[in-house]
Tab-separated table of C-alpha atoms in Angstrom:
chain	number	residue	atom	x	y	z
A	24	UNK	CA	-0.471	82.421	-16.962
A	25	UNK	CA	-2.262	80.664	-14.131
A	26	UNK	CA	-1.142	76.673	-13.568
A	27	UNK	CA	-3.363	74.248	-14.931
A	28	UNK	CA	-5.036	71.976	-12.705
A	29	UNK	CA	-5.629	68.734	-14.019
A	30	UNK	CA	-8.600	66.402	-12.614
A	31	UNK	CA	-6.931	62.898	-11.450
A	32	UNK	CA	-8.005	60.411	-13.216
A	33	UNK	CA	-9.672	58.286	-10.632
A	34	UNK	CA	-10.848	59.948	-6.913
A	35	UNK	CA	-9.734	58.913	-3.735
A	36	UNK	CA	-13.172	57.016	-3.359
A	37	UNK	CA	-12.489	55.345	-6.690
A	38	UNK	CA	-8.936	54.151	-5.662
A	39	UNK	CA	-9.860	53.095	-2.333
A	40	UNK	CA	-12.542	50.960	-4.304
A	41	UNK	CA	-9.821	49.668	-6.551
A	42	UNK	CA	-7.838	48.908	-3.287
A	43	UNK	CA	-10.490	46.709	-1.792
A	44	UNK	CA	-10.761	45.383	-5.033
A	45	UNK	CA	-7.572	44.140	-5.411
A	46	UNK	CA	-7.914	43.169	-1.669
A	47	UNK	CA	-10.689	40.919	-1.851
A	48	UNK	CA	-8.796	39.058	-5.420
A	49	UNK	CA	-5.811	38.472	-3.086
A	50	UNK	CA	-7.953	37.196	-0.311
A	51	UNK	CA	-10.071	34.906	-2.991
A	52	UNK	CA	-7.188	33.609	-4.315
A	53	UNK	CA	-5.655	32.200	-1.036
A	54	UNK	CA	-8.782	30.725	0.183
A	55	UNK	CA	-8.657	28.927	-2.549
A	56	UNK	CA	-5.015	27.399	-2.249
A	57	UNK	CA	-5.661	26.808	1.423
A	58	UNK	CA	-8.793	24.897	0.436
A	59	UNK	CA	-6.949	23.300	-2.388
A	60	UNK	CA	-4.643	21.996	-0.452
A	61	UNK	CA	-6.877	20.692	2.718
A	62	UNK	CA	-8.818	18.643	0.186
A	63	UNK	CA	-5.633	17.320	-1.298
A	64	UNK	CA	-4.368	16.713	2.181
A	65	UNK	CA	-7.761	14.886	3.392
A	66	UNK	CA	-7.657	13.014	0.172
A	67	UNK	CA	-4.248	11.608	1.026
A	68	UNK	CA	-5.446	10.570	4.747
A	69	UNK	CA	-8.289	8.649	3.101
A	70	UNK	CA	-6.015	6.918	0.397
A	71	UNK	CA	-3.744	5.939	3.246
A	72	UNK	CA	-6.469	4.860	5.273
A	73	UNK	CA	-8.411	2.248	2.993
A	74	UNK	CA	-4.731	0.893	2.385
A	75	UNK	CA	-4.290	0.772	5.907
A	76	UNK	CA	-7.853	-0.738	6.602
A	77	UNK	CA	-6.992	-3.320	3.805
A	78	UNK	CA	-3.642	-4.145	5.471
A	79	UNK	CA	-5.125	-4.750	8.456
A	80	UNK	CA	-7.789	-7.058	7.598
A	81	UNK	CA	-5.722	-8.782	5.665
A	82	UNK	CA	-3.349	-9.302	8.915
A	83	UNK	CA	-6.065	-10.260	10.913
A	84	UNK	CA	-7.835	-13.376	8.589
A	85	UNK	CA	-3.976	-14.738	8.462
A	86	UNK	CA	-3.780	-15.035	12.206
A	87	UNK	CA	-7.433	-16.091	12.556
A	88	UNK	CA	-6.450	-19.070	9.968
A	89	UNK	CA	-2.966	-19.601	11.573
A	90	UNK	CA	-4.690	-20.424	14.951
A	91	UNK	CA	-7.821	-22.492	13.286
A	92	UNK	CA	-5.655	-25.107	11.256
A	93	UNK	CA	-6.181	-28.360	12.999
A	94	UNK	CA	-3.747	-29.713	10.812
A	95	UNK	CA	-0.957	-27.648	11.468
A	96	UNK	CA	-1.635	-25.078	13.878
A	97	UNK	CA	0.252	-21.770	13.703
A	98	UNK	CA	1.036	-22.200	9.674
A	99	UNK	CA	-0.338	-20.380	7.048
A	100	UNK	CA	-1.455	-21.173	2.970
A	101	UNK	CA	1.220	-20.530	0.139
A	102	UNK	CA	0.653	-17.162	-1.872
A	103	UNK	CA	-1.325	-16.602	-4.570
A	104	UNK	CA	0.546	-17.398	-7.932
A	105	UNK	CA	-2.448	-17.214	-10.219
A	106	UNK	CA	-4.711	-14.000	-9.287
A	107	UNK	CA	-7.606	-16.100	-8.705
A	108	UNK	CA	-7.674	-15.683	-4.445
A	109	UNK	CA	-7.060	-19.383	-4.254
A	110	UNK	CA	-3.472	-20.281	-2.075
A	111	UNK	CA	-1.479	-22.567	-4.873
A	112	UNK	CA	-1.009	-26.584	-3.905
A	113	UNK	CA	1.984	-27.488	-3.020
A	114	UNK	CA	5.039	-28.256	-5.484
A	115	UNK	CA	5.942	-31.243	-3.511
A	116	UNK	CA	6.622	-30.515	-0.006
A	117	UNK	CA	7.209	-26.517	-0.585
A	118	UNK	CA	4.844	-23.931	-2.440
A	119	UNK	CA	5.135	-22.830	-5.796
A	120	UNK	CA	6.663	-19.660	-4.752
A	121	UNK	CA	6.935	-17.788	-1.198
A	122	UNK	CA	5.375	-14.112	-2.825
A	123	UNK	CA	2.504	-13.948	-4.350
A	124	UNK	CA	-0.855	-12.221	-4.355
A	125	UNK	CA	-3.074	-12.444	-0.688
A	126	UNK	CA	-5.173	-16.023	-1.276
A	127	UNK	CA	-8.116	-13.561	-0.235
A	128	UNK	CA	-10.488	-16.575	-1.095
A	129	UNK	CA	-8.987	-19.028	0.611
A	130	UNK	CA	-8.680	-16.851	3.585
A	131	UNK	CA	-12.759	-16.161	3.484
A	132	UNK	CA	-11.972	-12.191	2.580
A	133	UNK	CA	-13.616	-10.004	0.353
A	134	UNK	CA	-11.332	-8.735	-2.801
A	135	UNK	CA	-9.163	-6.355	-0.952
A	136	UNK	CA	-7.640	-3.525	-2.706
A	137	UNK	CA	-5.098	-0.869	-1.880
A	138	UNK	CA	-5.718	3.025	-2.330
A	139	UNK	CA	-4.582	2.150	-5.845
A	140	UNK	CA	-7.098	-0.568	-6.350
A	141	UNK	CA	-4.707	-2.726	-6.503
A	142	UNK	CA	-4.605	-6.361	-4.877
A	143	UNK	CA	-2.861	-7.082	-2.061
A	144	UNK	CA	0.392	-9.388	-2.341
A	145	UNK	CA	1.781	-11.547	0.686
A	146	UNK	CA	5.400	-12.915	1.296
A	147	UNK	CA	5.437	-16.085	3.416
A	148	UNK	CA	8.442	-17.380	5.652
A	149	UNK	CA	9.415	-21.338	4.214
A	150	UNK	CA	9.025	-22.768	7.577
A	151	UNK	CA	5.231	-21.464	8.261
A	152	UNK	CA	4.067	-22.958	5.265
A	153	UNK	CA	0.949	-25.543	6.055
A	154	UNK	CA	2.912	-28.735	5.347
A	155	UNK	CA	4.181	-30.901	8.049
A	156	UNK	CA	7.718	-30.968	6.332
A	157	UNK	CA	8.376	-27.649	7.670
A	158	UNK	CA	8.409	-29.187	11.264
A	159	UNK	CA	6.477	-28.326	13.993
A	160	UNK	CA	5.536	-24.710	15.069
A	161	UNK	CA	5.758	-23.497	18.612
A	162	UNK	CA	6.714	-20.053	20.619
A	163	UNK	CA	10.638	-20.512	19.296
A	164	UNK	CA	9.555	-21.052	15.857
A	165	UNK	CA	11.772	-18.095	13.888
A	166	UNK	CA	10.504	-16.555	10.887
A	167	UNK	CA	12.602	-16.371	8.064
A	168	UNK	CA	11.464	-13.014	6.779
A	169	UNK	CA	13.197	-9.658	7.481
A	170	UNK	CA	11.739	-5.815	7.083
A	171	UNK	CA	14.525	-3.211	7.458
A	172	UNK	CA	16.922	-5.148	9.793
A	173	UNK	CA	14.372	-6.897	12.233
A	174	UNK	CA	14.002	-10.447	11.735
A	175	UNK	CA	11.914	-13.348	12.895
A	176	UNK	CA	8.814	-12.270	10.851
A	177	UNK	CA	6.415	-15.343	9.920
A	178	UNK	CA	4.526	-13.279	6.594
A	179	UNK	CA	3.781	-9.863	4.898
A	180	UNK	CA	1.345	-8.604	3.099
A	181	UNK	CA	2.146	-5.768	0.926
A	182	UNK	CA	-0.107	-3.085	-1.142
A	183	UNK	CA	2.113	-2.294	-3.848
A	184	UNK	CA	0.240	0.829	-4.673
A	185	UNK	CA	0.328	2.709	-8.057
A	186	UNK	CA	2.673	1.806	-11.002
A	187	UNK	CA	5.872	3.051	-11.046
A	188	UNK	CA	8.822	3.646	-13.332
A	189	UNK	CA	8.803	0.756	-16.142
A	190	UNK	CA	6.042	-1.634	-14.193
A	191	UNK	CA	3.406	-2.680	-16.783
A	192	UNK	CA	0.421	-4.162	-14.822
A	193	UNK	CA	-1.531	-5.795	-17.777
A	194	UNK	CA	-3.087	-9.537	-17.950
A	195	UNK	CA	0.266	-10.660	-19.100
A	196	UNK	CA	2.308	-9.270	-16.268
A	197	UNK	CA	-0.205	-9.490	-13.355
A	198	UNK	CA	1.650	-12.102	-11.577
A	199	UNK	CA	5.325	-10.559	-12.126
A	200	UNK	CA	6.278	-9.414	-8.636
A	201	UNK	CA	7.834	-6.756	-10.286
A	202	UNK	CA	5.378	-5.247	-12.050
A	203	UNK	CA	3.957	-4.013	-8.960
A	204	UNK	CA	6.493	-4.525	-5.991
A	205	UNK	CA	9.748	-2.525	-6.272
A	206	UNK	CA	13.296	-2.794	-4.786
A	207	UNK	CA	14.269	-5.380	-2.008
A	208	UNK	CA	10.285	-6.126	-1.942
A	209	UNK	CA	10.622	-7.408	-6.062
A	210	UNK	CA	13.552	-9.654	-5.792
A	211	UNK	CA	12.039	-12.556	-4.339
A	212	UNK	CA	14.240	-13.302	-1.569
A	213	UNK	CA	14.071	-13.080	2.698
A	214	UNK	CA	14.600	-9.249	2.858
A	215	UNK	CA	11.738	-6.634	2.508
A	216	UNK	CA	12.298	-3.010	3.535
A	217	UNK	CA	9.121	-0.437	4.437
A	218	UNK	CA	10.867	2.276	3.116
A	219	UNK	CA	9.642	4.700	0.435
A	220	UNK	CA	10.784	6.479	-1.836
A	221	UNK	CA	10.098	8.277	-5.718
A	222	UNK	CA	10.975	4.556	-6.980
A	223	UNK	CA	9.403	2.712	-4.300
A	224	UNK	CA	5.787	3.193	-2.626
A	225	UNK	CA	4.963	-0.293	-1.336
A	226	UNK	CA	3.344	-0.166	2.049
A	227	UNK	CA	3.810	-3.545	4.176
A	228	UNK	CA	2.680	-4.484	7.575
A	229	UNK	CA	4.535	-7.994	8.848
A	230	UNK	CA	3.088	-10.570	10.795
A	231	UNK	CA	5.361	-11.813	13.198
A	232	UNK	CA	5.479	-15.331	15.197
A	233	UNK	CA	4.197	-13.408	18.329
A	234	UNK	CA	0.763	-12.481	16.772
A	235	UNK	CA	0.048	-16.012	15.673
């Protein structure tokens, strides 16, 4: 008995249709993580860029107050203790504490925030402090302060970025350091790194005796 042919099931028109098809899915479907990605890469640049912006202005109303004190030219105002913008008094001769949030009030600034929209915070060296105990200021005048090994920095102001780990940033804890800061940039003492990691995203830019 003759074969029987059997009629494929789909044409050579049909599967080359199919083909493109398939094609064009593929194609769609990697636009769209290339495009995916770009935004998610030109959304970072812009994050890092208002924290850079704010970082920078924040740099440049310190030095323009540094040089304008009549009183004690070349110091700067104690941190922020409170979160109200105002620089604290002094505790004697020496502020209340040398970290704190940016006095962004008493520095004539609007309310700078990070990419976060969080405040900025600011680490002051002792001896810069606006009080004549500290002893006069002039071009030898060290800063106490040190970022990752290099010394002789006079203040920092850091963006501490989103909350990490255990950090609870609530009205109770807003003026914890470490609540918002982490690592060497937490403890309160002379060292500060710029490093970051998973646990650590703080972004600092020092101000050093040079640029007042």
């Amino acid at each position: 008995a003759p074969a029987i042919r059997r009629k494929p099931l789909f044409s050579g028109a049909q599967r080359g249709a199919a083909l493109l098809v398939i094609l064009a899915i593929i194609g769609l479907g990697a636009l769209y993580f290339l495009v995916s990605n770009l935004n998610r890469a030109t959304l970072a640049i812009g994050q890092a860029q208002k924290t850079s912006d704010a970082l920078a202005r924040a740099k440049e109303a310190l030095i323009g107050r540094a040089a304008a004190d009549d009183n004690r030219p070349g110091s700067l105002p104690c941190p922020d203790t409170d979160n109200d913008g105002i620089a604290e008094i002094f505790a004697g001769t020496d502020c209340p504490s040398y970290i704190g949030r940016l006095p962004w009030r008493t520095l004539g600034l609007e309310d700078l925030r990070d990419s976060a929209g969080e405040r900025l915070w600011y680490a002051l060296s002792p001896n810069f402090r606006d009080h004549a105990a500290g002893g006069p200021l002039n071009s030898d005048t060290q800063g106490q302060l040190t970022v990752d090994g290099t010394a002789n920095i006079a203040a920092i102001i850091l963006a501490p970025g989103s909350a990490l780990l255990q950090q609870v940033r609530d009205a109770a804890n807003q003026n914890n350091a470490a609540n918002y800061l982490e690592g060497d940039n937490a403890n309160g003492d002379t060292v500060y790194t710029a490093q970051t990691s998973d646990s650590l995203n703080d972004r600092l830019l020092a101000v050093a005796p040079v640029d007042i």
